[in-house]
XYZ file of C-alpha atoms in Angstrom:
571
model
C -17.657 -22.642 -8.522
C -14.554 -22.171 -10.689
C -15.151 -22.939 -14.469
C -13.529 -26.036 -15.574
C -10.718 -25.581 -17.825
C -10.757 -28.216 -20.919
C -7.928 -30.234 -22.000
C -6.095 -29.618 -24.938
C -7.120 -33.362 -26.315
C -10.812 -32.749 -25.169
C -10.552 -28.936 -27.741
C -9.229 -31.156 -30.097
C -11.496 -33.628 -30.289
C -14.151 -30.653 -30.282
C -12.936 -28.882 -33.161
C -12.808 -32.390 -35.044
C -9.359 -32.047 -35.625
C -8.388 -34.915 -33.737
C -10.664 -38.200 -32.798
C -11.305 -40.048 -29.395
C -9.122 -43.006 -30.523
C -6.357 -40.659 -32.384
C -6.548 -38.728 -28.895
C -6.185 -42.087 -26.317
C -3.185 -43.642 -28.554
C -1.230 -40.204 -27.954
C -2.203 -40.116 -24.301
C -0.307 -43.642 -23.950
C 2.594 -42.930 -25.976
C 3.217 -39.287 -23.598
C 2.514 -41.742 -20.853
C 5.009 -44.060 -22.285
C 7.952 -41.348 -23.774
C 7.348 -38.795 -20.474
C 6.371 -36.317 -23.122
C 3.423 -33.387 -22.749
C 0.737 -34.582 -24.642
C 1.011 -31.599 -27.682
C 4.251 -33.066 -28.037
C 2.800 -36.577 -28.690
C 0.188 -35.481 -31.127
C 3.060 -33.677 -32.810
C 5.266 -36.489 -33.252
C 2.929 -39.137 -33.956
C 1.357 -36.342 -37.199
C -1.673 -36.273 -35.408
C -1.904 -33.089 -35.457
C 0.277 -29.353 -36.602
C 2.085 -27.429 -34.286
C -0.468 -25.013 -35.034
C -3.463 -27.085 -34.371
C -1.603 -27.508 -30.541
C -0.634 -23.859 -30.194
C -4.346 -22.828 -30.985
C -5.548 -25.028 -28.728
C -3.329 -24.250 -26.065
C -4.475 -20.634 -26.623
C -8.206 -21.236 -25.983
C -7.097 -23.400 -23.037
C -5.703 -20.396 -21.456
C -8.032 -17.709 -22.928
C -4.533 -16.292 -24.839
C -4.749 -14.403 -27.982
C -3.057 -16.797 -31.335
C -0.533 -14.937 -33.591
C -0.286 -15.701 -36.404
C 3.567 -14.475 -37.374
C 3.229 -14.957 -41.385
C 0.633 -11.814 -41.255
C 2.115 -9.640 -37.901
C 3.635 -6.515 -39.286
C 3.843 -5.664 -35.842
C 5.872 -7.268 -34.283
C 8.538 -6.523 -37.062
C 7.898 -2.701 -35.947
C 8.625 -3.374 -32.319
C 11.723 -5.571 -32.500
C 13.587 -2.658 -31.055
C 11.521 -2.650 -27.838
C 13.380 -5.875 -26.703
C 16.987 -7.013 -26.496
C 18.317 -9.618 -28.931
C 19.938 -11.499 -26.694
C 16.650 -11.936 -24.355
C 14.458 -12.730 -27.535
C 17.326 -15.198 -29.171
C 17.212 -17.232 -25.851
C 13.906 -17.165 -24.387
C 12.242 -17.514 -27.887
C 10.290 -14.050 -27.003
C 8.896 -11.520 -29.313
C 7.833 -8.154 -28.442
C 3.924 -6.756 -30.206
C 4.034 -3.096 -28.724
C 3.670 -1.373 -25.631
C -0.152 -0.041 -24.604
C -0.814 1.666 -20.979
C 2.495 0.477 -19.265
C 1.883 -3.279 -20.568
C 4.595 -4.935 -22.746
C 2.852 -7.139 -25.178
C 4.489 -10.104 -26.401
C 4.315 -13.314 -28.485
C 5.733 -16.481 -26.561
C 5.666 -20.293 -27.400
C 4.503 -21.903 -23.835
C 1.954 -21.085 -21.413
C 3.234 -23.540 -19.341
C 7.165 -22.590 -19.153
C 6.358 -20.673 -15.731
C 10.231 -20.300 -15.374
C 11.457 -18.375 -18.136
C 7.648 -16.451 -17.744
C 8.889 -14.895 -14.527
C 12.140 -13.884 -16.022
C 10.853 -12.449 -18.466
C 8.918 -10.270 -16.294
C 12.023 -9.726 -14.471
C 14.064 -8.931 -17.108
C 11.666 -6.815 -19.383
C 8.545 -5.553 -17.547
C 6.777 -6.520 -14.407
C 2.954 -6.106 -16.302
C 3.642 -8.379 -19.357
C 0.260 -9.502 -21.700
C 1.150 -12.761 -23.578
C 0.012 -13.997 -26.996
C 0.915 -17.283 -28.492
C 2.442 -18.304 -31.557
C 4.211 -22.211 -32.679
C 7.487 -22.381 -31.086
C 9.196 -22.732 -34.155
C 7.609 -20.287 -36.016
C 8.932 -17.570 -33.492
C 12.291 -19.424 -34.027
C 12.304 -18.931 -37.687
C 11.378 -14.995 -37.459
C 13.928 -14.893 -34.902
C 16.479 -16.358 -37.099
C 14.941 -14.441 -40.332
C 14.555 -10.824 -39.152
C 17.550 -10.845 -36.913
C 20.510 -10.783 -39.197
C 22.125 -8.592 -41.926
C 20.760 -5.093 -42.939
C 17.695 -5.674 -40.716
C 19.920 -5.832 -37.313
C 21.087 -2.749 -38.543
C 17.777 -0.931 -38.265
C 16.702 -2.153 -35.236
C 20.331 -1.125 -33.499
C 19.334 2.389 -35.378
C 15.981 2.468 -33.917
C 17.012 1.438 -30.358
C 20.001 4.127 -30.357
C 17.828 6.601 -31.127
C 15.294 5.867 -28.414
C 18.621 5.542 -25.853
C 19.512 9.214 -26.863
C 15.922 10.676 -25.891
C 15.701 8.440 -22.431
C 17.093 10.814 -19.396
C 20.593 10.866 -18.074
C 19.118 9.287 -14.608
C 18.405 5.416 -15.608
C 22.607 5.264 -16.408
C 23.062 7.129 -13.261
C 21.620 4.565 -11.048
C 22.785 1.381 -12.872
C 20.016 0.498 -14.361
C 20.872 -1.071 -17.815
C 18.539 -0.371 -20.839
C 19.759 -3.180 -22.866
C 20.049 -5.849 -19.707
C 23.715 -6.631 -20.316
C 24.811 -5.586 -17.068
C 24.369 -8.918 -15.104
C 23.732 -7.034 -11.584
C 21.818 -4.015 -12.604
C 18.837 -5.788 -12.764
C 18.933 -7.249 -9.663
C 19.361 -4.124 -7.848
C 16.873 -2.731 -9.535
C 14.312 -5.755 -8.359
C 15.714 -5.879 -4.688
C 14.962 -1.724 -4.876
C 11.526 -2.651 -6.645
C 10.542 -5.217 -3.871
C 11.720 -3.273 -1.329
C 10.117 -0.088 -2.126
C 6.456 -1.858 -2.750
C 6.567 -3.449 0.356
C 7.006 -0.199 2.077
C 4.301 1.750 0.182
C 2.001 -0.911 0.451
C 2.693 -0.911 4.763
C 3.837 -4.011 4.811
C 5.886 -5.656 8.196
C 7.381 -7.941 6.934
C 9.075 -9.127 3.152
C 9.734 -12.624 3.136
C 12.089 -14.517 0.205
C 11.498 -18.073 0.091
C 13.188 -20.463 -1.649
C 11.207 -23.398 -3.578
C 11.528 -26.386 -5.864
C 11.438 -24.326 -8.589
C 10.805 -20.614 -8.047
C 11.154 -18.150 -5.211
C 8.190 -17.045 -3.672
C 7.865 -13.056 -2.724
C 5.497 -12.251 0.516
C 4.826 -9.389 2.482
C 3.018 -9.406 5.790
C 0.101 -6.716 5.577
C -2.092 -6.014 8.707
C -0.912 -9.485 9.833
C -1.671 -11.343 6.998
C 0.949 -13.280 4.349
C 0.556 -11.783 0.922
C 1.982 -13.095 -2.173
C 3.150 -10.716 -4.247
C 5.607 -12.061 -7.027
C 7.839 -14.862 -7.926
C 11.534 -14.570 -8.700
C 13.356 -16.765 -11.012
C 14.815 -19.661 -9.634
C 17.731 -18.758 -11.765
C 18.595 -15.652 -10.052
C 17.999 -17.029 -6.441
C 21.950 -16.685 -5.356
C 21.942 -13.267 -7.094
C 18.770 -11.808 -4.993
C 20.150 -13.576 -1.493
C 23.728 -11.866 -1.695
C 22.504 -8.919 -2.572
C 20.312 -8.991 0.055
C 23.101 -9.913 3.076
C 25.812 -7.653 0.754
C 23.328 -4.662 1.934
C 22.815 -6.064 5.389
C 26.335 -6.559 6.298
C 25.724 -10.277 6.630
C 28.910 -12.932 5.690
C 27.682 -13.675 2.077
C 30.398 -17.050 1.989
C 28.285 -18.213 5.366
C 25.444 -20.019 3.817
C 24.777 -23.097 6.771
C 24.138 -21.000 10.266
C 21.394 -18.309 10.527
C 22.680 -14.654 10.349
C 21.343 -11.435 11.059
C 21.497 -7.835 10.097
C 20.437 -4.618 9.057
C 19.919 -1.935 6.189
C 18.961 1.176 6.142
C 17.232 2.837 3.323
C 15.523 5.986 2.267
C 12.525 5.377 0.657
C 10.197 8.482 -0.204
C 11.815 10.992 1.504
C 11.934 8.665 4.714
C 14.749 6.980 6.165
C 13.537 3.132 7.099
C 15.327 0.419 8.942
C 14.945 -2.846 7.947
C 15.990 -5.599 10.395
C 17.466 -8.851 7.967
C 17.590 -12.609 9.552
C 18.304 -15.646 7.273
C 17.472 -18.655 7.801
C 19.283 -22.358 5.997
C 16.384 -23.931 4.478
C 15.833 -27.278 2.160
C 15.672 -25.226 -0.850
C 17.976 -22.478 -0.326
C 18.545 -19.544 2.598
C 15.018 -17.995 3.814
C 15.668 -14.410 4.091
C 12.636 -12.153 5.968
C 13.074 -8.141 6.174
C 11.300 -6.423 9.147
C 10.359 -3.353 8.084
C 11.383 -0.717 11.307
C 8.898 2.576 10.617
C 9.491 4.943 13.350
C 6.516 6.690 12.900
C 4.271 3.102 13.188
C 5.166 2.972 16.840
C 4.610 6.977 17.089
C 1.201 6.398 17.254
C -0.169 7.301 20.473
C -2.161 6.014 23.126
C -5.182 7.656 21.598
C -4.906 5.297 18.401
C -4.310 1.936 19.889
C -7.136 0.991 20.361
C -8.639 1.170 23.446
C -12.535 2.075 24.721
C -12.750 5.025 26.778
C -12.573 3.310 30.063
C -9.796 1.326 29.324
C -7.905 4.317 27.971
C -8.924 5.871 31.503
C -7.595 3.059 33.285
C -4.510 2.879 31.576
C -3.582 6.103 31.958
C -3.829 5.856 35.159
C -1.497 2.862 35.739
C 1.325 4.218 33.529
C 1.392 7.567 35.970
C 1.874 5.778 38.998
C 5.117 6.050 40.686
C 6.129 2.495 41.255
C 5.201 -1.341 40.434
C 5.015 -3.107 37.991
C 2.956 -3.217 34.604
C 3.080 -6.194 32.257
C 1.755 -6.399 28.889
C 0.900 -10.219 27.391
C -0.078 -11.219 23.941
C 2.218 -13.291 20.943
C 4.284 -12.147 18.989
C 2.861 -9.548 16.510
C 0.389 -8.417 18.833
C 1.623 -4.599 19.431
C 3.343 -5.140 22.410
C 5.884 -3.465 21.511
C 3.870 -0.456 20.405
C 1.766 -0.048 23.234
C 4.686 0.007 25.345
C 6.708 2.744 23.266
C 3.017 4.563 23.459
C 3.574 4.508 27.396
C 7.052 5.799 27.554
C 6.300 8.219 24.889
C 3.359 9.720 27.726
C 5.798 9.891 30.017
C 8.728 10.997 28.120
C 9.500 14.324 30.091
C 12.967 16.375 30.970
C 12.012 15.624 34.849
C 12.031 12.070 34.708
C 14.849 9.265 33.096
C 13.766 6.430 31.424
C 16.122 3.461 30.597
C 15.138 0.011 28.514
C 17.360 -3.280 27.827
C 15.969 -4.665 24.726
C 16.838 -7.071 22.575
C 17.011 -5.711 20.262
C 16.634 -2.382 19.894
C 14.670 -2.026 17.064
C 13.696 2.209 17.349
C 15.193 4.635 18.893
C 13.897 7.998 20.716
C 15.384 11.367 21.572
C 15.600 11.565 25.384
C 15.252 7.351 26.779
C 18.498 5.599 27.534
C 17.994 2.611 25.456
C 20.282 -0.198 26.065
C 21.356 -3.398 23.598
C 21.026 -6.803 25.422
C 24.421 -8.684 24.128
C 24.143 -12.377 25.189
C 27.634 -13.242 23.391
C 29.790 -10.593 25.495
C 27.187 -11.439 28.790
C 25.626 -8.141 28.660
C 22.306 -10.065 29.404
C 19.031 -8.333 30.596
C 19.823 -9.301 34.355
C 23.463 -7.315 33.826
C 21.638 -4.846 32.473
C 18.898 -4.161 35.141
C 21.134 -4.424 37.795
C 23.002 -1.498 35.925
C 19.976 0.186 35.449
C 19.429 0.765 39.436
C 22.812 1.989 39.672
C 21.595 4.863 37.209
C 18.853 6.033 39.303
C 15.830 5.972 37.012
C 11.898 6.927 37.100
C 10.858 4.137 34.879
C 12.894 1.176 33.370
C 11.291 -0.851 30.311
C 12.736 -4.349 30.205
C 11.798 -6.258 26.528
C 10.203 -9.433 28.556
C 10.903 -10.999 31.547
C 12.229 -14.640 30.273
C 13.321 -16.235 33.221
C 13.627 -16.222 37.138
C 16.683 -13.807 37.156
C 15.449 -11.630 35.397
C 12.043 -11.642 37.063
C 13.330 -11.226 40.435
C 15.716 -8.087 39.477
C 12.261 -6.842 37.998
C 10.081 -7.206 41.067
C 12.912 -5.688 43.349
C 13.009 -2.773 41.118
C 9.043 -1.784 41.187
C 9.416 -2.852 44.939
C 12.226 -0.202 45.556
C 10.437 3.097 44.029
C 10.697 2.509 40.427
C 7.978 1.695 38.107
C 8.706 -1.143 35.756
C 7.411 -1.547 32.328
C 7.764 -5.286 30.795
C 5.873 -8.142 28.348
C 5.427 -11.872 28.884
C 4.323 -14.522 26.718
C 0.653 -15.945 27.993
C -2.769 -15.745 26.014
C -4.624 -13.586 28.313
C -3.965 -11.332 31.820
C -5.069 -13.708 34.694
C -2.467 -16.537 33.565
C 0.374 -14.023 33.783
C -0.122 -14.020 38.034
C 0.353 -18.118 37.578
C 3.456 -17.669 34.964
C 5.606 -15.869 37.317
C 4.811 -17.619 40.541
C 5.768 -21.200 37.625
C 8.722 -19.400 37.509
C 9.854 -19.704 40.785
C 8.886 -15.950 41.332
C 7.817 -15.765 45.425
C 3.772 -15.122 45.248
C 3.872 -12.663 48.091
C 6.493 -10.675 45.658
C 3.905 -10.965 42.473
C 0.899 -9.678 44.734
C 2.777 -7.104 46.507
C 4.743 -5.350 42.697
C 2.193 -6.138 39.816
C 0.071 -3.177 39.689
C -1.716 -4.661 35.977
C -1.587 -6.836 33.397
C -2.416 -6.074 30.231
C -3.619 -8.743 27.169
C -3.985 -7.682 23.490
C -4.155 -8.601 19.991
C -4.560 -6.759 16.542
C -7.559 -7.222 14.493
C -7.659 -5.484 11.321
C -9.962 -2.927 10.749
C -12.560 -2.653 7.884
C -11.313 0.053 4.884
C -13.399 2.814 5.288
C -13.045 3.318 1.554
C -15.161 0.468 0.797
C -16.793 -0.355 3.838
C -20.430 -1.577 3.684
C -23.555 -3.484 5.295
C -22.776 -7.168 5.510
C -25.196 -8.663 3.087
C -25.011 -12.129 4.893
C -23.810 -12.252 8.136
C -21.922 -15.422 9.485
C -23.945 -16.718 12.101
C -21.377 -19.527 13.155
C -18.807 -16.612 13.761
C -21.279 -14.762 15.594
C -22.058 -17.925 18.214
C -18.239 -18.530 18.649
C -17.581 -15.070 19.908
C -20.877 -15.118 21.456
C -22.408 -12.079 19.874
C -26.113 -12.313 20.190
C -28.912 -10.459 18.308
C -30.032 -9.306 21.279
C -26.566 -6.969 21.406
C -26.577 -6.259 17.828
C -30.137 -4.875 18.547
C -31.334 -2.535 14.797
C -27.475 -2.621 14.043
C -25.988 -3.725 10.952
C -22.781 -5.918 10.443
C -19.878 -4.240 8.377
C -17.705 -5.877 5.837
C -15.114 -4.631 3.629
C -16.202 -4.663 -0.376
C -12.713 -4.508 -1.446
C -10.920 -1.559 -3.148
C -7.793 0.264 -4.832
C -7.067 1.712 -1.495
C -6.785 -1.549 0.239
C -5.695 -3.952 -2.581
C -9.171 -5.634 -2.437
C -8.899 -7.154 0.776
C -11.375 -5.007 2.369
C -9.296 -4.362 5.574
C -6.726 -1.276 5.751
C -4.820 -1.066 9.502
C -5.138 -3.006 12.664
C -6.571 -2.114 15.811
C -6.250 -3.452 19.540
C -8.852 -5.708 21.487
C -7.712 -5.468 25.197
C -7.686 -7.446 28.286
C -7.169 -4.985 31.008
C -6.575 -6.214 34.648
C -5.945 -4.427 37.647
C -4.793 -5.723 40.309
C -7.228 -5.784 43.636
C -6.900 -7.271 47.340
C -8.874 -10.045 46.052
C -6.809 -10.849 43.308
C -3.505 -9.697 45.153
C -4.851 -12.232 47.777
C -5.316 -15.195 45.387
C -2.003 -14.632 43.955
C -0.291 -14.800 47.253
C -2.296 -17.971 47.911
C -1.487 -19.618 44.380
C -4.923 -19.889 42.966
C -5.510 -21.116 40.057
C -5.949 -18.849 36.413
C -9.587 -19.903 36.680
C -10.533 -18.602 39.879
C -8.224 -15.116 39.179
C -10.359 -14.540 35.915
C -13.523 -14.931 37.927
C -12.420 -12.396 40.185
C -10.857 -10.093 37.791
C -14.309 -10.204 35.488
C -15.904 -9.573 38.686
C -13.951 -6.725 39.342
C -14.804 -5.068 35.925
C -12.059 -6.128 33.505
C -13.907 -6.300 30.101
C -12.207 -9.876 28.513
C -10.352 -9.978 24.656
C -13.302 -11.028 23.198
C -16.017 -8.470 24.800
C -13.743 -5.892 24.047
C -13.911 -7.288 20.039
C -17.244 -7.594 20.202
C -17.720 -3.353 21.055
C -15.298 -2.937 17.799
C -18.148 -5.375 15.776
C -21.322 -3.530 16.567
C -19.640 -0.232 16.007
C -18.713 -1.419 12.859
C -14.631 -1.637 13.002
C -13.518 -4.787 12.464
C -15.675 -8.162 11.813
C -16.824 -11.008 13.357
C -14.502 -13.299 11.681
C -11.554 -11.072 12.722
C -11.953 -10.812 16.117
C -12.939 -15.030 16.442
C -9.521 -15.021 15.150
C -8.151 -14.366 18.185
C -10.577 -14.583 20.940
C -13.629 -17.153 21.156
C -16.063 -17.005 24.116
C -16.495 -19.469 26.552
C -19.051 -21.450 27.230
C -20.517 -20.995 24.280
C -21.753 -24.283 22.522
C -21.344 -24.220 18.451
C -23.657 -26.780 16.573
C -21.715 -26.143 13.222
């Protein structure tokens, strides 16, 4: 359990500088006047602005300063501007390991705190010292011959720092008002992408903007950005997308490109009129993450047998299911890349395009100029391809176009939106898709998700294994056998979350004459999973289950996303 932090009254009242009654008559009067309670023992002479700064020190385990005695600070004037440490009330105590030390006046200002990381450095170790005393050095050692020195000792230190920092607009002294904010965008940008992330999401809030990036599927908070500079970071953010910077009431969408380390990256922008200001999320487009190849999905060697064997057939119709996020769009991209060969032509309709490859026609659905998938298909047949990839079959039209084209010699790669294989049959007969046409073109349907897999870095026995996890995805001790449980410890590598990349769980079905003859009889999802299980396809959560006694991924993980049935949970 988290360690109680003390009030500044309750230190107070420790220390004896301050008694019970002397400490409830300021409570009402900040209660009364809408005033922090420092400020009320201040004002009433309760107490120094020293005894409150001290105390608000040991409240937040801060180092006090006391500036009558700190030669250094005087030392290291030059190592911030004026400007910042006239306004923010700032003052800079050296530099150690990367770290910029300085002496501020409130813990609690979280505002100008994140500015001042913004402005100065990112890694910033804070000391307190009275607000007023930092005023009065300000206003002492800032004027006159003094100035002079520090202007000395800051030119001096400009003449030894490399020709590249002016080169790419970054300004020393923080007088250029958009320097910095390139420099953050580039800052955000380029962590996101080392540290693999997705997604970046900006958020707007009350009183700050809140920095996330999507890693292996799960929201990370990174940083905050002033709210101050909110309008600066969102148009500089659609000025590099090509989005209308004026337009600040409809959603837009767009696109940079970037090279970051050597490697040129896409990022696809969409913003989004919230209560607090415009969302803005970056998908991060790495060619190389959907490069991966069928042999690093995922999949157990049967499956991997199985589905290389539906993706060579030479006509019909293969669906993959799932959410969004769930790697359907890599698995797919896997496929084509298989079949990718001079003897064959591949064409897609996607919307959108997100990556492209040497040798498939790839095609941009355009709903505004009526170049919709249907259009697009019907094109396609025209073209005479081996295999067509269509980004998900939404409605009836495009449904139909899709059957006719497995049905007519071409094999037909597509997704759909359901949570697992056998209710795919029932979502396209709901559509008002013929059943005689589903049993007769569907060769498989595929179900997956991504579980993230344990870092191998810091990967260890799992000293206490969650037995309520274990009952929900039905994993019994019996199938663990002498086995041990993995977990993650948490490392550098991984950024202490114990997990480092995501693997598949898969639902693979093929399609049978029993389950081709339910379909064209409209059976229900129930008795189609019977009969697929029967038939040997290994569910979501059985196929987690083999990742969590070979030690890939966790119980926890995988209950994320499947949970057996019929299993009854006590807890």
């Amino acid at each position: 359990m988290a360690r109680r932090r003390k009030k500044i009254g309750e230190i107070l009242v420790d220390w004896k500088i301050i008694t019970q009654k002397a400490l409830d008559e300021a409570l009402a009067y900040a209660a009364a006047e809408g005033k922090r309670i420092g400020e009320a023992l201040i004002e009433l002479e309760l107490c120094t602005e020293e005894d409150v700064t001290k105390a608000l020190a040991t409240q937040f385990d801060m180092a006090y300063v006391d500036l009558d005695r700190a030669q250094t600070v005087t030392a290291n004037l030059h190592l911030i501007d004026e400007k910042i440490m006239k306004a923010h009330k700032v003052l800079p105590l050296g530099e150690e390991n990367g770290r910029l030390k300085v002496v501020i006046g409130d813990p609690l200002d979280l505002e100008t705190l994140d500015l001042l990381r913004f402005r100065l450095n990112p890694n910033l170790e804070c000391s307190l010292a009275p607000p007023s005393k930092i005023k009065a050095f300000i206003d002492r050692f800032l004027a006159g011959d003094y100035k002079k020195q520090i202007a000395a000792t800051r030119d001096s230190i400009d003449q030894d720092r490399p020709d590249t920092e002016e080169q790419e607009g970054i300004s020393i002294a923080g007088e250029d008002p958009d320097a910095p904010i390139i420099k953050l965008i580039n800052q955000i940008i380029g962590e996101a992408v080392r540290m693999r992330a997705s997604d970046i999401h900006i958020e707007p809030m009350n009183n700050r903007v809140r920095v996330r990036y999507r890693i292996d599927g799960v929201c990370v908070e990174r940083q905050q950005i002033p709210k101050g500079v909110q309008n600066s970071v969102l148009a500089r953010l659609k000025l590099m997308s090509g989005i209308d910077i004026a337009e600040r009431r409809l959603p837009q969408d767009g696109r940079i490109k970037m090279k970051i380390s050597g490697k040129d990256i896409d990022f696809r922008v969409s913003s989004c009129p919230a209560y607090h200001g415009e969302s803005v999320v970056l998908r991060v487009l790495r060619p190389d993450s959907v490069r991966v190849g069928i042999g690093a999905l995922g999949f157990e060697e049967d499956n991997r047998q199985t589905f290389m064997k539906i993706i060579k057939r030479p006509n019909g119709i293969f669906l993959v299911t799932g959410p969004t996020g769930s790697g359907k769009t890599t698995t797919l991209y896997s496929a084509l890349q298989e079949l990718n060969r001079p003897d064959r032509k591949i064409i897609t309709a996607e919307d959108p395009v997100e990556y492209n490859f040497p040798g498939i026609n790839q095609c941009q659905v355009r709903e505004e100029i009526g170049l919709t998938f249907s259009k697009i298909l019907r094109s396609m047949l025209r073209q005479a391809p081996n295999i067509i990839l269509v980004g998900e079959i939404r409605d009836l039209e495009v449904g139909e176009v899709a059957i006719q084209a497995a049905l007519t010699g071409h094999l037909v790669f597509s997704t759909l939106h359901t949570n697992d294989a056998p209710s795919a049959v029932t979502r396209l007969i709901d559509m008002g898709i013929k059943p005689f046409l589903v049993a007769s073109a569907v060769q498989a349907i595929m179900a997956q998700r991504l579980v993230r897999v344990i870092c191998e870095d810091c990967k260890e026995d799992d000293p206490q294994v969650n037995q309520f996890m274990m009952r929900v995805i039905g994993l019994t001790p019996e199938e663990l056998g002498d086995r041990k449980l993995k977990r993650g410890r948490g490392c550098k590598r991984c950024h202490e979350t114990g997990f480092r990349g995501r693997l598949g769980i898969f639902e693979l079905l093929t399609m049978n004459n029993e389950l081709r003859e339910l379909a064209f009889n409209r059976a229900p999802t129930s008795h189609i999973r019977k009969a697929a299980i029967a038939g040997g396809m290994r569910t979501l959560v059985e196929d987690g289950k083999i990742k969590v006694v070979k030690g890939i991924t966790t119980v926890e993980e995988v209950a994320r996303h499947a949970q057996a049935e019929g299993v009854l949970v006590d807890e």
